[in-house]
Short mmCIF file of C-alpha atoms in Angstrom, two decimals:
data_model
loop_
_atom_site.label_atom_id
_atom_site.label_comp_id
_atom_site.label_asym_id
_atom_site.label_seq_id
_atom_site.Cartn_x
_atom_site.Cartn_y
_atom_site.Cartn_z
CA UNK A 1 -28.10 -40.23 -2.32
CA UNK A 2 -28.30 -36.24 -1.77
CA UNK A 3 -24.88 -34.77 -1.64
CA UNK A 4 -23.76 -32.80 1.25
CA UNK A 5 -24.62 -29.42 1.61
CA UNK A 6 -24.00 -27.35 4.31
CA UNK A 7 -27.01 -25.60 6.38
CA UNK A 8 -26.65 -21.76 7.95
CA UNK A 9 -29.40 -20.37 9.40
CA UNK A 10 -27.43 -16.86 8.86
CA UNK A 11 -27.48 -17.24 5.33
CA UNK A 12 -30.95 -18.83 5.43
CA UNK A 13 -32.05 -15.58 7.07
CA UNK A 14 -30.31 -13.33 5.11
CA UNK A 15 -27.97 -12.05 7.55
CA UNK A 16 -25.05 -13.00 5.64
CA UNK A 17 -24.02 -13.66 2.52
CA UNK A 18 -20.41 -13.97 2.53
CA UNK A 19 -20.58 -18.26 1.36
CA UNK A 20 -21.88 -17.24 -2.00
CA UNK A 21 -22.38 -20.90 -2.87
CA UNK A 22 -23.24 -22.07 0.65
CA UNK A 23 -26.33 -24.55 -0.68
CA UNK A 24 -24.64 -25.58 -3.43
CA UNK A 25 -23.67 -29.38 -2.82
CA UNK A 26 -19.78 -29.57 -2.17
CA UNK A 27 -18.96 -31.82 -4.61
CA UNK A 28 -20.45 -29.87 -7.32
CA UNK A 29 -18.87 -27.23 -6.19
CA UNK A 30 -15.29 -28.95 -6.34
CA UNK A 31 -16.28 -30.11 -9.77
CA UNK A 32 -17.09 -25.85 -10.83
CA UNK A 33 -14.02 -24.49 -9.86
CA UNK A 34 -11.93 -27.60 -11.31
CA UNK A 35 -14.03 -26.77 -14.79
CA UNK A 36 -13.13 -22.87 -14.90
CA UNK A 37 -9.57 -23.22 -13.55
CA UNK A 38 -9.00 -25.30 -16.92
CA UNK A 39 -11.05 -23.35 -18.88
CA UNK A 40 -8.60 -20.46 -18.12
CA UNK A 41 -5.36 -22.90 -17.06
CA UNK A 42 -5.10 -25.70 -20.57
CA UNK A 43 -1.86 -26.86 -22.28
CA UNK A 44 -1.23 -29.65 -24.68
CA UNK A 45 0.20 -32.49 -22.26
CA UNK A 46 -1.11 -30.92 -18.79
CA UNK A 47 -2.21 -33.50 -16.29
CA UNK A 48 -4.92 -32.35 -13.55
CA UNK A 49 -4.37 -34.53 -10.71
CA UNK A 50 -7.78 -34.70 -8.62
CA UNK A 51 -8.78 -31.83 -6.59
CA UNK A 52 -8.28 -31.92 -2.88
CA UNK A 53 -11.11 -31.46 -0.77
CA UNK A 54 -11.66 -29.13 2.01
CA UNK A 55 -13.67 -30.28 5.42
CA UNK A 56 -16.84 -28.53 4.61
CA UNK A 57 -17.35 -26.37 7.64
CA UNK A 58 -14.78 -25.96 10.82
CA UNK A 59 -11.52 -25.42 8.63
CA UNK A 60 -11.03 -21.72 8.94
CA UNK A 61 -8.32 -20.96 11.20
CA UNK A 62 -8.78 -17.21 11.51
CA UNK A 63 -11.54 -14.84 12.32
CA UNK A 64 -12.26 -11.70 11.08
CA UNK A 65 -15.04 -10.43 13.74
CA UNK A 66 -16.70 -6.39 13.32
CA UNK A 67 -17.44 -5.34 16.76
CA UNK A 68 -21.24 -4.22 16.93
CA UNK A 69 -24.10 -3.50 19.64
CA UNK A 70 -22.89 -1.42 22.80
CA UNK A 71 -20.04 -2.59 25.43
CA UNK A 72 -22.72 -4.10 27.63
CA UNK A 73 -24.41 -6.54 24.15
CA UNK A 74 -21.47 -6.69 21.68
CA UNK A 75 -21.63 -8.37 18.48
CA UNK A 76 -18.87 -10.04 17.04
CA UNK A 77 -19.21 -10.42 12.87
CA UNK A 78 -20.36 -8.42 10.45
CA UNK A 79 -22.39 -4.83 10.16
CA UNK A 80 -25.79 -5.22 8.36
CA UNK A 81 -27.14 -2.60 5.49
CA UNK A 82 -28.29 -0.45 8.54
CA UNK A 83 -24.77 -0.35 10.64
CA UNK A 84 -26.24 -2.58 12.97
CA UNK A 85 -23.74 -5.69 14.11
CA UNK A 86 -25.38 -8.89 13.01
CA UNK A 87 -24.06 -11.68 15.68
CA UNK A 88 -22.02 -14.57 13.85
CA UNK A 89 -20.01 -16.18 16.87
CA UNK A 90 -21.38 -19.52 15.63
CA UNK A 91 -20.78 -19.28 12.25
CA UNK A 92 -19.45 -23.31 10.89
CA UNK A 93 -16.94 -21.99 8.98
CA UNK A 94 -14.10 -21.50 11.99
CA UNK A 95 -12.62 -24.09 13.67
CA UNK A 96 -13.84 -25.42 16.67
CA UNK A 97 -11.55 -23.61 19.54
CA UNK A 98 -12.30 -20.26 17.82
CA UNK A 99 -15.99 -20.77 18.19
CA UNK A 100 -15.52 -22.18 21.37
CA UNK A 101 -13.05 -18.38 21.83
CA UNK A 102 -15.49 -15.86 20.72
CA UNK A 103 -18.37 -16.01 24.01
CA UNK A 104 -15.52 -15.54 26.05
CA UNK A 105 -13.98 -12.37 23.99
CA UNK A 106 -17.01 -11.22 23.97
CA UNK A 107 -17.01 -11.12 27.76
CA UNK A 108 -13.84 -9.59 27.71
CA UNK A 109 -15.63 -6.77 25.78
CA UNK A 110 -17.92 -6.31 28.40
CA UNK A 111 -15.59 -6.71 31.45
CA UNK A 112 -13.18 -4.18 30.04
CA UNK A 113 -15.98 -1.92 29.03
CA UNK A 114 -14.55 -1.54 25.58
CA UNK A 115 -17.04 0.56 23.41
CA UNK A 116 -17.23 -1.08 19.58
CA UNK A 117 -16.47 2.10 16.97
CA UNK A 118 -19.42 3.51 15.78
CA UNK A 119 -18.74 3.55 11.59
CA UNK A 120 -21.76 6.00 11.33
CA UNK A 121 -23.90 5.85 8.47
CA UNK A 122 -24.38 9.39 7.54
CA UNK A 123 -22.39 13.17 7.89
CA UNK A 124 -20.82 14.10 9.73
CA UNK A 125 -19.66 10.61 11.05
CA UNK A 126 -19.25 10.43 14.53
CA UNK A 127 -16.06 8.52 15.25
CA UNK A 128 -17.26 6.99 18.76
CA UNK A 129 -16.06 4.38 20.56
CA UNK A 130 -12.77 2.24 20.48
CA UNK A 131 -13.28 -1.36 19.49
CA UNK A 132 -13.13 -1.89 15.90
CA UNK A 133 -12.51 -5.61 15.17
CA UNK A 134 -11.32 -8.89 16.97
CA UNK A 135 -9.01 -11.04 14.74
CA UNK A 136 -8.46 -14.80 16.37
CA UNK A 137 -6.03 -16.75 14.52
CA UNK A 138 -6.00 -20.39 15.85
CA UNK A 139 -2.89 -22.92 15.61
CA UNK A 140 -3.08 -26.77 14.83
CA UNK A 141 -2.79 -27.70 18.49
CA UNK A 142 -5.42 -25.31 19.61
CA UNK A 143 -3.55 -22.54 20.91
CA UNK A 144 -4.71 -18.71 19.89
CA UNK A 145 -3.58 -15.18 19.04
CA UNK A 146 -6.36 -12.87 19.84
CA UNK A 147 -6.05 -8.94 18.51
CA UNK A 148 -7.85 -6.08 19.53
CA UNK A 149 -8.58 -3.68 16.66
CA UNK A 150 -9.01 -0.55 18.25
CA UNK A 151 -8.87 3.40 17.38
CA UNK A 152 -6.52 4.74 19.83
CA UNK A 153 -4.61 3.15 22.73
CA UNK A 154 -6.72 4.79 25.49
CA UNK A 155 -8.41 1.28 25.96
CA UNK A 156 -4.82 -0.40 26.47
CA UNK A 157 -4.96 -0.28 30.27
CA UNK A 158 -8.50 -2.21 30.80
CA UNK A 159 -7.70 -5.23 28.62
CA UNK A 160 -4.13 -5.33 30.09
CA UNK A 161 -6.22 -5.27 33.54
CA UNK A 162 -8.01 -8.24 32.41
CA UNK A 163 -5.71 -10.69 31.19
CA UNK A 164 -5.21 -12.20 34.18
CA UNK A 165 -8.72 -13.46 33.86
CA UNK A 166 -8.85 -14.09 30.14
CA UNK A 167 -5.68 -16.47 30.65
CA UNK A 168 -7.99 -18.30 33.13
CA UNK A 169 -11.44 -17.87 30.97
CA UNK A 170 -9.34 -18.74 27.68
CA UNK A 171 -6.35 -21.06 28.83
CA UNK A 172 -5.79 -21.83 25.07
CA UNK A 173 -4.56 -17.54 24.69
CA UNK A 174 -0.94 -17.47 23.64
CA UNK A 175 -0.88 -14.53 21.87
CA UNK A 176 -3.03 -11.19 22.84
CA UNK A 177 -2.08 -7.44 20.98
CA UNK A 178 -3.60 -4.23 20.88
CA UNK A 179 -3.73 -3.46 17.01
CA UNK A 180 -3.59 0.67 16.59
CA UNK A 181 -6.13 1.52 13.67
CA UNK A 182 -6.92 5.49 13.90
CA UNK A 183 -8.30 6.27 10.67
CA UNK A 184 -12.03 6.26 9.51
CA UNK A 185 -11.68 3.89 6.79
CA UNK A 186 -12.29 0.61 5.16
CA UNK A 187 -9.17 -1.06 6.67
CA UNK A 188 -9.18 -4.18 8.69
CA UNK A 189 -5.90 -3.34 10.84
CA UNK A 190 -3.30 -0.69 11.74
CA UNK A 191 0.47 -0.25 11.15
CA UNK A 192 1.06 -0.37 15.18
CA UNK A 193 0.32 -3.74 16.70
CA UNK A 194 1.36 -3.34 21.16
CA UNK A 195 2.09 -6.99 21.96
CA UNK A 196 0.36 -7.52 25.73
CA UNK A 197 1.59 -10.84 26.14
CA UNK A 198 5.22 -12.34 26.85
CA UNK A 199 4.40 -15.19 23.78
CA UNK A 200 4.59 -12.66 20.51
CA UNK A 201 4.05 -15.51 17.48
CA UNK A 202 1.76 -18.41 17.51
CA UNK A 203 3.17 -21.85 16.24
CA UNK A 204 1.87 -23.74 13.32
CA UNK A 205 2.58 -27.16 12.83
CA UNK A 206 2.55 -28.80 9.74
CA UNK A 207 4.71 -31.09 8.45
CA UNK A 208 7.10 -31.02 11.22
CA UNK A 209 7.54 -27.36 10.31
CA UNK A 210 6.65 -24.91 13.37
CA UNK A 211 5.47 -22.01 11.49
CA UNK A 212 5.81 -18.46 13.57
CA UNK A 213 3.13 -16.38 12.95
CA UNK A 214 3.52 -12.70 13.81
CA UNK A 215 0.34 -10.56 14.53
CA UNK A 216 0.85 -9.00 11.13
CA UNK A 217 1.97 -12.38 8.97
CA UNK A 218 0.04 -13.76 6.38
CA UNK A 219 -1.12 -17.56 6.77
CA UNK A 220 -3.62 -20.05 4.53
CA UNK A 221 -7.25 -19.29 5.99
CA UNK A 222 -7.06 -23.15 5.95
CA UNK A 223 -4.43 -25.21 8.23
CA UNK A 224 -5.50 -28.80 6.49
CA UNK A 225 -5.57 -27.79 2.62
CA UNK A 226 -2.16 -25.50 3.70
CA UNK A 227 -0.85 -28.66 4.51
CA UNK A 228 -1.59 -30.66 1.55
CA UNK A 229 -0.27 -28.10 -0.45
CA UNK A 230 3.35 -27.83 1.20
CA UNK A 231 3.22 -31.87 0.98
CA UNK A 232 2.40 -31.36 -2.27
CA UNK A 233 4.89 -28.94 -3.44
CA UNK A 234 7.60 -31.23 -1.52
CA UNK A 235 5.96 -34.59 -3.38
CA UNK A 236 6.84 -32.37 -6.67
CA UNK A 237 9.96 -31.34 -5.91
CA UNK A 238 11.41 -34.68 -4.90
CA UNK A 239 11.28 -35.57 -8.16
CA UNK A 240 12.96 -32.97 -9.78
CA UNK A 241 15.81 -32.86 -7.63
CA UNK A 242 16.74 -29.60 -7.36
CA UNK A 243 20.18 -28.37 -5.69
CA UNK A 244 18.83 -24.37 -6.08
CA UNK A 245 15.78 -23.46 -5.11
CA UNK A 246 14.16 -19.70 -4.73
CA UNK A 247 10.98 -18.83 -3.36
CA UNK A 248 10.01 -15.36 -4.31
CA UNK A 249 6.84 -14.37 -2.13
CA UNK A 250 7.98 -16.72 0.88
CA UNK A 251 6.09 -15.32 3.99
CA UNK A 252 6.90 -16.48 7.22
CA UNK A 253 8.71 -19.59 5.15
CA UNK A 254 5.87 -22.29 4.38
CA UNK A 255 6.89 -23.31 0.95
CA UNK A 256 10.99 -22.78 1.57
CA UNK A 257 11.45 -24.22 4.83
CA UNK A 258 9.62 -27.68 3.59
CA UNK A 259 11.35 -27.76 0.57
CA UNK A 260 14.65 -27.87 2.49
CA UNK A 261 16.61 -30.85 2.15
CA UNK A 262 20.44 -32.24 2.61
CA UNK A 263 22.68 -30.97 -0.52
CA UNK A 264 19.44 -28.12 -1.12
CA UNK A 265 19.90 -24.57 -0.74
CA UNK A 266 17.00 -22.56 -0.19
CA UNK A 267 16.61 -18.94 -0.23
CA UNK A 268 12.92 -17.04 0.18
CA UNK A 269 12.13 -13.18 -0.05
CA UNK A 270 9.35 -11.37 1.14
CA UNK A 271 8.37 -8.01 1.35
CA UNK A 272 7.68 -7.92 5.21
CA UNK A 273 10.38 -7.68 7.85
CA UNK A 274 8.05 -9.31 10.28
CA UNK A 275 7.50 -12.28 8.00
CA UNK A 276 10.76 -12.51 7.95
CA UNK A 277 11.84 -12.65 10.96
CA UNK A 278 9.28 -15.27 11.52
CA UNK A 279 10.63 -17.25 9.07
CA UNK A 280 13.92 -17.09 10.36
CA UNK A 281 13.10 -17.83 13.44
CA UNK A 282 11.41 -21.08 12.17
CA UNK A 283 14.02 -22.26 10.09
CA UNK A 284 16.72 -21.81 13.32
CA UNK A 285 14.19 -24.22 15.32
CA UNK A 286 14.21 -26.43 12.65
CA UNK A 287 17.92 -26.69 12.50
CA UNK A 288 18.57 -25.42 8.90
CA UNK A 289 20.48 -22.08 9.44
CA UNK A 290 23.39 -23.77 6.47
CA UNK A 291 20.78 -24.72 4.10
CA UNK A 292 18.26 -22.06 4.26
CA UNK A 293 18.21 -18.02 3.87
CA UNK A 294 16.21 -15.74 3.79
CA UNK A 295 15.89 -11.63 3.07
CA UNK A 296 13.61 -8.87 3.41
CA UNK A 297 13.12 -7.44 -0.19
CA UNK A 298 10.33 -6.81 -2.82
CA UNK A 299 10.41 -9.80 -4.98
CA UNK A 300 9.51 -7.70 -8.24
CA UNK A 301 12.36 -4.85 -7.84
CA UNK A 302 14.79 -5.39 -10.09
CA UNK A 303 17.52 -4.87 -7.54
CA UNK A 304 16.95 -8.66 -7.13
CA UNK A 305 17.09 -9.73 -10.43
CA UNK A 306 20.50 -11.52 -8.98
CA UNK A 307 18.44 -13.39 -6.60
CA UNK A 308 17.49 -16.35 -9.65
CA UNK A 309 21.13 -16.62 -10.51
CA UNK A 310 21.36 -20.30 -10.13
CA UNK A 311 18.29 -21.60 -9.38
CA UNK A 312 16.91 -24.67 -10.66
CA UNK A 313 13.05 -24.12 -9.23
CA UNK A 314 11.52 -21.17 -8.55
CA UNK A 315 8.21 -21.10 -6.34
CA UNK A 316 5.77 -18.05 -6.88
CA UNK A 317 3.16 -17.46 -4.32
CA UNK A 318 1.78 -14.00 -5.86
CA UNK A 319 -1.31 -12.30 -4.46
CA UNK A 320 -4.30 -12.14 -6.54
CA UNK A 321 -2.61 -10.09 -8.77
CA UNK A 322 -0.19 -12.12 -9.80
CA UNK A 323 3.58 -11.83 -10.95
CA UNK A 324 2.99 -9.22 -13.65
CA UNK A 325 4.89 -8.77 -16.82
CA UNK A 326 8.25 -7.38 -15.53
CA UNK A 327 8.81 -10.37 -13.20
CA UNK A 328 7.32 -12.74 -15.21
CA UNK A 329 10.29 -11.26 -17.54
CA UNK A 330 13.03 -12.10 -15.41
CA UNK A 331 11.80 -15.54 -14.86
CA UNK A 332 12.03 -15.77 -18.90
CA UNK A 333 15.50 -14.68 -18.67
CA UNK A 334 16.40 -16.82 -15.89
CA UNK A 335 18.23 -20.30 -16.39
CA UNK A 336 15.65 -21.81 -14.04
CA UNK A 337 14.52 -25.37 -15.30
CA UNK A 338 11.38 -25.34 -13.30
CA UNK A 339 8.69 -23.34 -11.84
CA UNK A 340 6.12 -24.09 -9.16
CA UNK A 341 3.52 -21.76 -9.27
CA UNK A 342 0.85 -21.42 -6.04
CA UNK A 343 -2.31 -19.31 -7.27
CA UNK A 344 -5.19 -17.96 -5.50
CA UNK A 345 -6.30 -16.48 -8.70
CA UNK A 346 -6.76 -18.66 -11.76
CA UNK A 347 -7.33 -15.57 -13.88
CA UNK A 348 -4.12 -13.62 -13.50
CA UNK A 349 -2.21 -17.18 -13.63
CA UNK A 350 -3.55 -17.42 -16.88
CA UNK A 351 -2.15 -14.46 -17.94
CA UNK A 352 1.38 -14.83 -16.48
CA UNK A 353 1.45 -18.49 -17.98
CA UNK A 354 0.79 -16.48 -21.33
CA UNK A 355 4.01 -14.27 -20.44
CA UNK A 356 6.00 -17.21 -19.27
CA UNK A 357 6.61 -18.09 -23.28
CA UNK A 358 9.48 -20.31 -22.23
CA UNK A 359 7.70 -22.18 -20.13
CA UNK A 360 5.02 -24.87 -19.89
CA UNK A 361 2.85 -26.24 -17.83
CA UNK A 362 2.78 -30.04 -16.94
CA UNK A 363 0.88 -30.40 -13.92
CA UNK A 364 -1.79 -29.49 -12.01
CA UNK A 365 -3.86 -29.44 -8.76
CA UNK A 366 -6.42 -27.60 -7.29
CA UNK A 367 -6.87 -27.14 -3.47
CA UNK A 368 -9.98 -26.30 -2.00
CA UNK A 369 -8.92 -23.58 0.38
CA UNK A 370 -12.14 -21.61 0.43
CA UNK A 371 -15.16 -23.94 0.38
CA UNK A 372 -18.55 -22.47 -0.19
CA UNK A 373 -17.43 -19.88 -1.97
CA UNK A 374 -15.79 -20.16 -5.51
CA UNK A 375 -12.28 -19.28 -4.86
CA UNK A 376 -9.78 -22.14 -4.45
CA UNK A 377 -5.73 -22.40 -4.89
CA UNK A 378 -4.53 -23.93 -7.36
CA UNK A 379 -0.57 -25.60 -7.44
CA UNK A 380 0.79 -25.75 -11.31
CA UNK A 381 4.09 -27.18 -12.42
CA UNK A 382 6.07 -25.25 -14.90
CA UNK A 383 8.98 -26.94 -16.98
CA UNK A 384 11.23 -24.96 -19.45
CA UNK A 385 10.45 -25.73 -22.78
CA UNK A 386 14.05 -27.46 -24.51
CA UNK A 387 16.06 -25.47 -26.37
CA UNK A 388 14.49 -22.07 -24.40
CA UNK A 389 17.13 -22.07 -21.54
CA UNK A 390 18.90 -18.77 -21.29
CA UNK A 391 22.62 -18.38 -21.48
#
């Protein structure tokens, strides 16, 4: 029997060619990126517990959408070779209620009159137009955060005239910003984000965890693999036991606030106040102000060194980048029995395992967070080596 593959007629076409391995059958893809995460990831003694699989198609749960075409024809997607927007508002990667979302954003586009930003392809580049991207985040239930990408605020008026009937177009809207991006430049969003709506964060519910998302806050592109691997990092945990734990790249809380449990403290940093107060605001509906804290600092300064005092498991969530040396240091120094290490780069986890000396790992899981392409996080388990604990 053929395995499944997954059918785009944009990729067919050649209009995009973001799924590099769209046509590749998924289970030979799972069975790829299991086979170079331990060609880079081995250690005598490491068990690889079986990879967990990804719904092939509707499991994104954000949209990154270039605005195209005039005010009149918008595209939402992605800019072809020649500047022109090439149309991806069906694309079977989102979930459903942000395909469902986009025809009617798109109206907004043309009800508002909001001109898409013309990148130019030549000099002197133009700089016309306002509308640079739409960015549609959807929660577990359904419910959205919408944000307008846009040059300059003069737009701000017309979609704030509009609402009204987007809330009735779009009753699943909770969230809808004006994101300030005024620069000519490669960057998806601005430092000034103008909140339009009384709602500010959209929920996520996993676990019975409600996640607040700010406009700005990371999230997993994938709510049901995100899942799996908080249940799995709890599932882990449980059996260690720990009475300290420290997350060091914490977010809006995903990894601290499920690993919170009675005669547990739990203490996350992150570099972004808005995080932050996300994930404060999350753990105070949860009901764990005693057991949890959290604090606005860069998790590699050294200022907070101090922070690992204590701790019996660490979690690292790096970027792609990983820990680096220095912090991979102060992990070395600390008195930490365990770590649990979340990677979305099985190449620069390599190389911090190598600089974790004191360390090893035991166990192992890849999650397939980005099907058809081949990226996927992976969830190791570190244990100190006896004999290397620090004094």
């Amino acid at each position: 029997m053929a395995l499944a593959v997954l059918d785009c007629a944009h990729f067919t076409a050649g209009e995009c060619r973001s799924c590099t391995w769209l046509g590749q059958p998924y289970d030979d893809q799972l069975a790829a990126k299991l086979a170079a995460t331990r060609s880079l990831v081995d250690a005598p003694g490491l068990e690889w517990l079986p990879p967990v699989a990804s719904p092939m198609a509707g499991f994104r749960n954000k949209a990154k959408m270039v605005v195209g075409g005039t005010a009149a024809e918008p595209t939402l997607g992605i800019l072809g070779p020649d500047g022109a927007g090439v149309d991806l508002r069906d694309c079977a990667l989102h979930e459903p209620a942000i395909v469902a979302a986009l025809p009617v954003l798109a109206e907004l586009v043309r009800r508002a009159d909001l001109t898409p930003y013309d990148v130019g392809s030549g000099a002197p580049v133009s700089q016309r137009g306002e509308l640079k991207h739409l960015l549609v985040t959807a929660s577990p239930e359904g419910e959205l955060m919408v944000r307008l990408v846009v040059r300059s605020t003069a737009v701000e008026a017309r979609v704030r005239k509009h609402l009204g009937w987007l809330r009735d177009a779009l009753p699943a809207v909770r969230v809808v910003t004006l994101n300030v991006q005024p620069e000519h430049r490669a960057v998806l969003e601005g430092e000034r984000e103008i909140v339009l709506t009384e709602a500010d964060t959209l929920p996520m519910r996993l676990g019975g965890i409600s996640l607040h998302l700010r406009p700005r806050s990371f999230f997993q592109t994938n709510t049901t693999v995100a899942a799996a691997l908080y249940a799995e990092a709890v599932a882990w945990s449980a059996e260690l036991a720990p009475t300290r734990v420290v997350d060091l790249y914490c977010g809006v809380g995903g990894f601290a606030l499920h690993l919170a449990a009675p005669g547990r403290r739990v203490s996350g940093i992150e570099i972004s106040a808005d995080a932050i107060a996300s994930a404060e605001r999350s753990r105070d509906e949860a009901g764990l102000p005693g057991e949890v804290d959290f604090a606005v600092g860069d998790a590699t300064a050294p200022e907070h060194a101090g922070l690992l005092a204590g701790a019996d498991l660490v979690v690292v969530n790096p970027p792609r980048r990983g820990l680096g040396h220095e912090l991979a240091g102060r992990l070395e120094e600390s008195g930490a029995d365990h770590v649990l290490y979340s990677s979305c780069n099985p190449a620069t986890l390599a190389r911090d395992l190598a600089d974790l000396a004191s360390y090893r790992p035991v166990r192992g899981r890849l999650l397939d967070m980005f099907p058809q392409t081949p990226h996927a996080e992976v969830l190791v388990l570190l244990e100190r080596v006896p004999g290397q604990r620090s004094e």
